[in-house]
Short mmCIF file of C-alpha atoms and ligand atoms in Angstrom, two decimals:
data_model
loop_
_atom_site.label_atom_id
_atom_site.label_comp_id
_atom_site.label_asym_id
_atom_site.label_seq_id
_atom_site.Cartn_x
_atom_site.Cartn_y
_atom_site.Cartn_z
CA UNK A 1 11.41 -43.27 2.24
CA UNK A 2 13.15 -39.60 2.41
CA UNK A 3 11.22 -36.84 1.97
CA UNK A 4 12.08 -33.06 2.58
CA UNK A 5 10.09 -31.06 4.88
CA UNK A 6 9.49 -27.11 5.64
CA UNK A 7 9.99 -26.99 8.85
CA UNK A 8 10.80 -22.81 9.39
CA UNK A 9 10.58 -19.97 7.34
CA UNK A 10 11.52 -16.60 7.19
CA UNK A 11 11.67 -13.37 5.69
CA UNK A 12 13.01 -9.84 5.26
CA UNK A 13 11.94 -6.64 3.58
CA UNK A 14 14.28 -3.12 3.65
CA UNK A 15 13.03 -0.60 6.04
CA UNK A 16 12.22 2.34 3.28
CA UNK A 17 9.52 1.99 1.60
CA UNK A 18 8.71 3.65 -1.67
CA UNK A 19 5.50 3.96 -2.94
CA UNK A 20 4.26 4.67 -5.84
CA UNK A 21 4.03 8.25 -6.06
CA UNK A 22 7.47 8.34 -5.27
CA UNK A 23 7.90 7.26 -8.76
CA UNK A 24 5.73 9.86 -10.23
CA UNK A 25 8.55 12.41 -9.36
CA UNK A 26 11.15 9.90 -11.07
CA UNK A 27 9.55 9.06 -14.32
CA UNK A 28 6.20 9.87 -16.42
CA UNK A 29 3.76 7.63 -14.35
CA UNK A 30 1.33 7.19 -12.42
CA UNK A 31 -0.09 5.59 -9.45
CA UNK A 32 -2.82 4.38 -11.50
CA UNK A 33 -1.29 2.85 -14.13
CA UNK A 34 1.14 0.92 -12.05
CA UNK A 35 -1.79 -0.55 -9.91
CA UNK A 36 -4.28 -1.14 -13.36
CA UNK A 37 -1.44 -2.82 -15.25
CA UNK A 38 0.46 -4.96 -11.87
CA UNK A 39 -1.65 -4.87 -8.58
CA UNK A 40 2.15 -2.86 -7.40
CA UNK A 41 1.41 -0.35 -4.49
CA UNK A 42 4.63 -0.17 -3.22
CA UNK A 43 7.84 -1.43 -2.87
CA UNK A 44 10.93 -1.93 -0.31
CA UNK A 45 14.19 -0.42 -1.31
CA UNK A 46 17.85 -1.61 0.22
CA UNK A 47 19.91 1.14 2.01
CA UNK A 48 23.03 1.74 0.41
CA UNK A 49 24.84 -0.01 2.58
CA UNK A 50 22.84 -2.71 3.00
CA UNK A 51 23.80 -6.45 0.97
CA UNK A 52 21.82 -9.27 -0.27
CA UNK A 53 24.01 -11.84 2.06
CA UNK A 54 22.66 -9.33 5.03
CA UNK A 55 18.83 -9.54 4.11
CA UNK A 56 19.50 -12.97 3.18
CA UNK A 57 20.90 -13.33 6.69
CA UNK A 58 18.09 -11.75 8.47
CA UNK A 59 15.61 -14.07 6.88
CA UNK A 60 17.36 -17.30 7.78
CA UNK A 61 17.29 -16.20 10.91
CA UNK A 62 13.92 -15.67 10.87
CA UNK A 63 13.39 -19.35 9.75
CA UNK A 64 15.80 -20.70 12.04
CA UNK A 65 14.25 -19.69 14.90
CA UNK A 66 11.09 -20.89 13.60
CA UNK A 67 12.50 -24.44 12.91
CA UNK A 68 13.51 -24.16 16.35
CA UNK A 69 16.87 -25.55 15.20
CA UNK A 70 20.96 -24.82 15.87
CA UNK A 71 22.46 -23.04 12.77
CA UNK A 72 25.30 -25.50 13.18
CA UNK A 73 22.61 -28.16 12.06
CA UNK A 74 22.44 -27.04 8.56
CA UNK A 75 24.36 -29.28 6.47
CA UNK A 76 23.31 -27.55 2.83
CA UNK A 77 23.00 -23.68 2.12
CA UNK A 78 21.44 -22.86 -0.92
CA UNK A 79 20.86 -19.01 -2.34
CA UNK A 80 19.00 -17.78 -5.02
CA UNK A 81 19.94 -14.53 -6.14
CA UNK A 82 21.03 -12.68 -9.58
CA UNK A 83 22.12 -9.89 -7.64
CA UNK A 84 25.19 -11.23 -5.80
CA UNK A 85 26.97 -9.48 -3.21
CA UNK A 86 30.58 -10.17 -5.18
CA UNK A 87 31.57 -11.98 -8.38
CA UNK A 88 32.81 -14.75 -5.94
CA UNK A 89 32.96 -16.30 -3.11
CA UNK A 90 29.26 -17.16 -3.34
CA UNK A 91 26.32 -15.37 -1.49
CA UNK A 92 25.55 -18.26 0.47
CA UNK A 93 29.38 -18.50 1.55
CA UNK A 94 29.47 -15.24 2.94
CA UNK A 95 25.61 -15.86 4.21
CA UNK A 96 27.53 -18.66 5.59
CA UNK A 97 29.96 -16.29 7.48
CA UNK A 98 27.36 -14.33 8.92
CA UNK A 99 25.08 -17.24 10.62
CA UNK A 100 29.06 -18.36 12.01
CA UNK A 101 28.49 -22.09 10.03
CA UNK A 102 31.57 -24.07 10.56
CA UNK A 103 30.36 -27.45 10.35
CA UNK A 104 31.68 -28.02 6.31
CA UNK A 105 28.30 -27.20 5.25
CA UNK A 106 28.27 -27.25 0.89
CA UNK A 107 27.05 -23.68 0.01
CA UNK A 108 26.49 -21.85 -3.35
CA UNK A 109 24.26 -20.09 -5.37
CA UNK A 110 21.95 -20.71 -7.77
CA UNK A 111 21.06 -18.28 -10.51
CA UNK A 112 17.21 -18.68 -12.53
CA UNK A 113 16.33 -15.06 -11.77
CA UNK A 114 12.34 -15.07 -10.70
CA UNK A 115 12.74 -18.77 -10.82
CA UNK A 116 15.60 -19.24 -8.65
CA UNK A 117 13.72 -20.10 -5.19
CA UNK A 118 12.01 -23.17 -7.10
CA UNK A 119 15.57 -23.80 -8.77
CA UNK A 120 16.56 -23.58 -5.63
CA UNK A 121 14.10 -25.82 -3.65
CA UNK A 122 14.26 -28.57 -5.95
CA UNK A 123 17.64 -29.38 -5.74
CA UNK A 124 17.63 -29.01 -1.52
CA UNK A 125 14.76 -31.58 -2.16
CA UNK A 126 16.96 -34.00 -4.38
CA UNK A 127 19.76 -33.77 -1.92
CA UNK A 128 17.50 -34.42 1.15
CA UNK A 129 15.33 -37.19 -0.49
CA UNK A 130 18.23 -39.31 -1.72
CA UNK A 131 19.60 -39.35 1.84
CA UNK A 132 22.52 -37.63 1.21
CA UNK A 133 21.84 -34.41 3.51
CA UNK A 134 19.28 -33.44 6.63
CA UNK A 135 19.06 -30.41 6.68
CA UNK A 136 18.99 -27.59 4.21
CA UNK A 137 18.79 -23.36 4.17
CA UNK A 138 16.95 -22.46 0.96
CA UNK A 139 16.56 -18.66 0.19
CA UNK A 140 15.64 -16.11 -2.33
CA UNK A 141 16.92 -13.04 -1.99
CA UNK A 142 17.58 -10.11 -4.76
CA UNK A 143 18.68 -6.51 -4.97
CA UNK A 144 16.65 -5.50 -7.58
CA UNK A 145 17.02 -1.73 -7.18
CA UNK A 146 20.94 -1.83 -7.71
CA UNK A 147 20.15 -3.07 -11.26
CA UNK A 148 17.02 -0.66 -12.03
CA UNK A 149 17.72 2.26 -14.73
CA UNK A 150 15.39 4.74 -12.54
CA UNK A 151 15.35 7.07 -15.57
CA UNK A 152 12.94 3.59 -17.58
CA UNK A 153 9.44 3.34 -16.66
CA UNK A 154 8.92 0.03 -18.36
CA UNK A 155 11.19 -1.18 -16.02
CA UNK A 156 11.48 0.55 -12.37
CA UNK A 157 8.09 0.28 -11.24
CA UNK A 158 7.85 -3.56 -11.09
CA UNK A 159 10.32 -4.35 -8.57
CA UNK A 160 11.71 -4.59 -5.41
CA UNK A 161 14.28 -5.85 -2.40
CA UNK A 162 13.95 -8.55 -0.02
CA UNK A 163 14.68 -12.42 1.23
CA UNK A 164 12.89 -15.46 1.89
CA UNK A 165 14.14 -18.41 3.90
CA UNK A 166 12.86 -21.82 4.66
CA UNK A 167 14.77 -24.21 6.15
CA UNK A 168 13.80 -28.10 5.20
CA UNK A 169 14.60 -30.70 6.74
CA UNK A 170 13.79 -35.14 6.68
CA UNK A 171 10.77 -36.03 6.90
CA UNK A 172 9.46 -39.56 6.64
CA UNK A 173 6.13 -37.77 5.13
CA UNK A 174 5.71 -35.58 2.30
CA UNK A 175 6.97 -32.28 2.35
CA UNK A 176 7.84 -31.67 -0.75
CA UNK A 177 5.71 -34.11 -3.14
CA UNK A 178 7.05 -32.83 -6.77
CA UNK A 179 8.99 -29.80 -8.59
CA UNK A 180 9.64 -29.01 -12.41
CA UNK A 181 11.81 -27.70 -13.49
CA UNK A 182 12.40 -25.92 -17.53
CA UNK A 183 14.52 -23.29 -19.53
CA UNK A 184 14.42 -22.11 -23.00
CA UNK A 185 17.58 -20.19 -23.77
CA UNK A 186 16.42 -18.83 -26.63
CA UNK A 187 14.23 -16.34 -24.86
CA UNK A 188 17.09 -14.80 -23.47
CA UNK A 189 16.93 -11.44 -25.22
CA UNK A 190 13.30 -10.58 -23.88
CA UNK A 191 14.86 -10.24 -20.23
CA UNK A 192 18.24 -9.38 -19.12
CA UNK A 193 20.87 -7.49 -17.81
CA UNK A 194 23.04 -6.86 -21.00
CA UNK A 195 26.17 -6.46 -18.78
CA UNK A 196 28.68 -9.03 -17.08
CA UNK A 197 31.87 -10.30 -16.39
CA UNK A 198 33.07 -10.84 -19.94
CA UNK A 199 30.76 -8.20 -21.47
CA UNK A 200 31.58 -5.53 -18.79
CA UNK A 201 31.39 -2.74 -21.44
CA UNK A 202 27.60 -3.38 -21.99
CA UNK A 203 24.04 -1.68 -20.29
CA UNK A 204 24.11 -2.63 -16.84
CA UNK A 205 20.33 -2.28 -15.66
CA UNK A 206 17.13 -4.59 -16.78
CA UNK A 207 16.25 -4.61 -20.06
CA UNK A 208 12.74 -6.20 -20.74
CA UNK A 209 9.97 -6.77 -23.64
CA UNK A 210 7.37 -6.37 -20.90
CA UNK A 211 4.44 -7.83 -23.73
CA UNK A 212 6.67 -11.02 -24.96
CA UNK A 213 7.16 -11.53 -20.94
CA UNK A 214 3.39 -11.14 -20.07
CA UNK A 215 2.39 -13.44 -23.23
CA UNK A 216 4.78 -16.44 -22.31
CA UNK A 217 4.06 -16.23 -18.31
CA UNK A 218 0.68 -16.86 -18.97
CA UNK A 219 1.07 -19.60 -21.20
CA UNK A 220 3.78 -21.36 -19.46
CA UNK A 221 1.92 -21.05 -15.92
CA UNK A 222 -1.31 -22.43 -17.70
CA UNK A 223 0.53 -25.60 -19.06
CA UNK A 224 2.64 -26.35 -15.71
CA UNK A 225 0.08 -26.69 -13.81
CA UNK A 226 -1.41 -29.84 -15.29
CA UNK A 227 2.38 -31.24 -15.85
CA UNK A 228 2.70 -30.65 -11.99
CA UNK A 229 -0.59 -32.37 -11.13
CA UNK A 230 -0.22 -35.38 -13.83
CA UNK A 231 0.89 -38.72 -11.88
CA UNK A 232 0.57 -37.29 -7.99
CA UNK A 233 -2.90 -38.08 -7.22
CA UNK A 234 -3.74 -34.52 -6.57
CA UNK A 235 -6.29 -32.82 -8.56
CA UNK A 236 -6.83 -28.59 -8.34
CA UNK A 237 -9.33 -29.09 -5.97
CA UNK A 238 -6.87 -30.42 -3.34
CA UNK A 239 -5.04 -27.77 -3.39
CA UNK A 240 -5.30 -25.17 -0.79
CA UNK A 241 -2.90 -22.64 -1.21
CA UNK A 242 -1.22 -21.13 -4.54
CA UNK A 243 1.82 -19.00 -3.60
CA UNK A 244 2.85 -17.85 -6.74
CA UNK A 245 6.25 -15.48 -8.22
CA UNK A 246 4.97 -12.08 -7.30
CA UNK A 247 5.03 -10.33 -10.51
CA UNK A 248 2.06 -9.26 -11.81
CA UNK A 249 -1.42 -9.37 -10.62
CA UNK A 250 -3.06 -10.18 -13.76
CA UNK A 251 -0.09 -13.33 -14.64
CA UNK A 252 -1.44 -14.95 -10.98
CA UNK A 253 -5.31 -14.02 -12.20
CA UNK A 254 -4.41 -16.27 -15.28
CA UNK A 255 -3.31 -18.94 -12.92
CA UNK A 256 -6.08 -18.68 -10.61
CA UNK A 257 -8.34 -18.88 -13.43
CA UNK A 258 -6.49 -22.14 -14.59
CA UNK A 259 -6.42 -23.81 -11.20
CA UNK A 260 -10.34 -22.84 -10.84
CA UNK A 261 -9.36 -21.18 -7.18
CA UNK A 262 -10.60 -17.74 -6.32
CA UNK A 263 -8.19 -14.95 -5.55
CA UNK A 264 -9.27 -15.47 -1.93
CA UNK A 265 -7.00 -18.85 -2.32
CA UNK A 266 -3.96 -17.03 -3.31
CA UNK A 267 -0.96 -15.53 -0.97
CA UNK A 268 -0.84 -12.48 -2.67
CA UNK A 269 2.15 -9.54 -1.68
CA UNK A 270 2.84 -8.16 -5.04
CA UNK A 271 0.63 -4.95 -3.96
CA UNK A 272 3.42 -4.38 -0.82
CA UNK A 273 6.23 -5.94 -2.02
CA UNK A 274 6.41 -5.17 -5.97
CA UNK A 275 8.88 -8.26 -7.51
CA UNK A 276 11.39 -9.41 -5.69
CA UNK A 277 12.64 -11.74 -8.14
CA UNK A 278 13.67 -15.50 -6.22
CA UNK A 279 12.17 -13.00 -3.20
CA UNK A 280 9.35 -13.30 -4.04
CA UNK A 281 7.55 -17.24 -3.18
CA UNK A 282 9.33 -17.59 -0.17
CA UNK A 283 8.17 -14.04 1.06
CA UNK A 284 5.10 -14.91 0.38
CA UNK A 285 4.66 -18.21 1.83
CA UNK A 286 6.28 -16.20 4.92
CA UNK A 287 3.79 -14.20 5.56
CA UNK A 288 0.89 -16.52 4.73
CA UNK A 289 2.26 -18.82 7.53
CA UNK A 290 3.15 -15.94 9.80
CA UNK A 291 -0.05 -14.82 9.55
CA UNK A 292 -1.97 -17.63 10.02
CA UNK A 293 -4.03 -18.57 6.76
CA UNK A 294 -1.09 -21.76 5.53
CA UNK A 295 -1.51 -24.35 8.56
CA UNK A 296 0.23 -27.47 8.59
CA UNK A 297 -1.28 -30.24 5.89
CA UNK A 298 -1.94 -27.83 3.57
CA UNK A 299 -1.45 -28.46 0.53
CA UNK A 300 0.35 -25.25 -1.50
CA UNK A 301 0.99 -24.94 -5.25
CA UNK A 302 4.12 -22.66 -5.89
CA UNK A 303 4.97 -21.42 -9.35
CA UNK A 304 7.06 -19.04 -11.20
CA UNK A 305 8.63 -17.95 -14.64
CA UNK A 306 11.79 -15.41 -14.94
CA UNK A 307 14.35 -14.12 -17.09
CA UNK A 308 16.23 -16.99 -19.15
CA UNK A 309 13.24 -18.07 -19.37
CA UNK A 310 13.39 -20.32 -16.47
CA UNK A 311 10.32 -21.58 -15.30
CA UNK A 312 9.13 -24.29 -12.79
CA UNK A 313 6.56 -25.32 -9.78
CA UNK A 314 6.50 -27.11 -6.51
CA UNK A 315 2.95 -28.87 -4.85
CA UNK A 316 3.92 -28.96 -1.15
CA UNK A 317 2.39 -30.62 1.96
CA UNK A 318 3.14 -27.67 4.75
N1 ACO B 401 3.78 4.31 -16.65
C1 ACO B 401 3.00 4.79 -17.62
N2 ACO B 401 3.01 4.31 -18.87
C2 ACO B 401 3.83 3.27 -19.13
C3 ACO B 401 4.67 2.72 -18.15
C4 ACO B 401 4.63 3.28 -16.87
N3 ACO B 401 5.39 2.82 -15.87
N4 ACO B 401 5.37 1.71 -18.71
C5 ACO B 401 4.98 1.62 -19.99
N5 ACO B 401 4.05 2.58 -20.25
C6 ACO B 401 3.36 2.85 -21.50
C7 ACO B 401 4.06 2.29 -22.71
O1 ACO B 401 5.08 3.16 -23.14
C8 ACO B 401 2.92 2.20 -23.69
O2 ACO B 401 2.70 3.46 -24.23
P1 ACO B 401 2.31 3.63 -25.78
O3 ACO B 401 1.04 2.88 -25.96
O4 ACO B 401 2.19 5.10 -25.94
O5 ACO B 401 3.46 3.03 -26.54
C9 ACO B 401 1.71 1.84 -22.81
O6 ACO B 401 2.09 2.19 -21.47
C10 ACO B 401 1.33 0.39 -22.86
O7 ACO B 401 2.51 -0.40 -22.72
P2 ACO B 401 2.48 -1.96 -22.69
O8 ACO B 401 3.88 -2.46 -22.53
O9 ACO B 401 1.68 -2.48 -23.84
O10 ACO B 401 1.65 -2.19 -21.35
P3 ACO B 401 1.14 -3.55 -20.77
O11 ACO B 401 -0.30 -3.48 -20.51
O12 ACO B 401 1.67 -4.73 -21.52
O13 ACO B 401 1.84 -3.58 -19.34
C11 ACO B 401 3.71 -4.53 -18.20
C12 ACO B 401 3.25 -3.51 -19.24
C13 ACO B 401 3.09 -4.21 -16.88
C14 ACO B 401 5.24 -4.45 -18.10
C15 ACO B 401 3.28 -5.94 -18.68
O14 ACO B 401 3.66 -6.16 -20.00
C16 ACO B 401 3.85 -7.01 -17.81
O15 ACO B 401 3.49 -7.14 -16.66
N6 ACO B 401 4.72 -7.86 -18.35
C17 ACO B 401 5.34 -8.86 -17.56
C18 ACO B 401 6.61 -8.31 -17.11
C19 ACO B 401 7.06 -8.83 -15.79
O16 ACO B 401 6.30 -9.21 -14.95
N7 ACO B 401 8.36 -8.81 -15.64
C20 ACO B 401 8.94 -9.17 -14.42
C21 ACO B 401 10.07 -10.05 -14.58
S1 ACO B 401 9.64 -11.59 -15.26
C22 ACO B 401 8.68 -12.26 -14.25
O17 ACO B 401 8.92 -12.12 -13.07
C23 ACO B 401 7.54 -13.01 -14.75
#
């Protein structure tokens, strides 16, 4: 039996960092009611030259070298972004490019906005467990800041810039034990960028019902975590780890609550990081390995719900 593995991860975060008092000079806020309302602190901010293939580059790196791998080895590249360096070729082409991959490796992107990472994930999985590739890049990585209207305060104190990598490979264990995936169109008004390709006229920047957000989060992150558990053999109490979408402090409290942890159980970076969008899990499971807490055989829940809405989990042996 084929399972997929994380064998190396990685991660990036711009060098400035903007706090939030920075934002009290922008629009009318305040420190305090971005920390009461989100658990935000502060946030990293791209330079201006900077891309998301770039910070998407310096975290597979990162995971690379933790994998202890050749790049040349990767036979699947897989990016999660809404905030693409070019209409086409594809951010994991030219993240392709930059690692110098030139083994006929299939790369593309996958877009589920704060979802995209377990988007992401569960397709590398499908491809590894059915045999038909080794090896696979999987990364998150968004530019949130190039799509902000600074002049909103709904708006451009929630988010961020930055990339996660992991890099999965066979395993003849579990890895990966189960993802879900969902969508419901119809919500597609309560988050969005209004502009595109063949609406180029239209707002450019996020454009959110913060409340309707907030309201369905909670709800959908109560009922997938049952629908994630049902048929594994895991209950809550086996798992060790939740490493949830950094949006909002109180959405990962509901979850908590749900999963009967303790917010000493969580991987928690929305204070530093703000949200990173498809960032945002693989960030944090980063820096929870990095740092020691995740050790191999734990057993991590991952979770998140974005614009769409897209929603969808992954229970994970390390
Ligand atoms: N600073 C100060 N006041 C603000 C700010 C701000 N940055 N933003 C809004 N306000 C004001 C509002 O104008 C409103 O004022 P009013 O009562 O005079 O009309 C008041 O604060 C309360 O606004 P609410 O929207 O009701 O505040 P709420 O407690 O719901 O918090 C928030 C807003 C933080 C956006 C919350 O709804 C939320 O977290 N929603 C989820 C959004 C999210 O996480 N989006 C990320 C993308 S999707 C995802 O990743 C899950």
């Amino acid at each position: 039996m084929n399972y997929a593995r994380v064998i190396g991860c990685g991660g990036y975060l711009p060098e400035r960092v903007m706090p939030n008092s920075e934002l009290e000079d922008l629009v009318d806020t305040s420190d305090d009611w971005i920390r009461t309302r989100t658990g935000i602190r502060q946030r990293h901010i791209a330079r201006e030259d900077e891309t998301t293939s770039e910070m998407a580059c310096n975290a597979a790196l990162g995971a690379i070298d933790m994998a202890g791998i050749e790049a040349g080895s990767i036979d699947l590249i897989i990016v999660a972004t809404s905030t693409p360096d070019l209409i086409y070729p594809s951010t994991a082409c030219l993240l392709q490019k930059r690692l110098g991959i030139r083994n006929g490796a299939a790369a593309f992107d996958v877009q589920a906005v704060c979802s995209g990472f377990i988007y992401a994930l569960s397709i590398a999985d499908q491809f590894i467990r059915s045999g038909t590739m080794r090896r696979a890049l999987v990364i998150g990585a968004d530019m949130n800041s190039r799509i902000l209207d600074w002049t909103d305060r709904t708006t451009c104190v929630l988010f961020g810039d930055g990339a996660g990598a992991v890099i999965l490979g066979r395993s003849d264990e579990p890895g990966i034990y189960k993802t879900l995936l969902h969508a419901d169109g119809s919500y597609s008004e309560h988050l969005q960028v209004p502009s595109g390709v063949s609406n180029p006229t239209a707002d450019p920047y996020i454009r959110m019902h913060g409340n309707e957000v907030f309201r369905f989060a909670v709800q959908a992150m109560d009922e997938i975590v049952d629908e994630t558990l049902a048929d594994t053999g895991f209950t809550r109490k086996d798992i060790n780890w939740l490493v949830p979408h950094q949006a909002n402090l109180r959405i990962i409290s509901a979850t908590v609550k749900k999963l009967g942890m303790s917010m000493d159980d969580v991987i928690l970076t929305v204070a530093e990081h703000g949200n990173t969008s498809a960032a945002s899990i693989p960030l944090a499971l980063n820096t929870g390995v990095r740092d020691g807490r995740i050790r191999q055989g734990d057993t991590l829940f991952m979770e998140a719900v974005g614009g769409g809405f897209t929603w969808g989990s992954a229970l994970i042996r390390y």
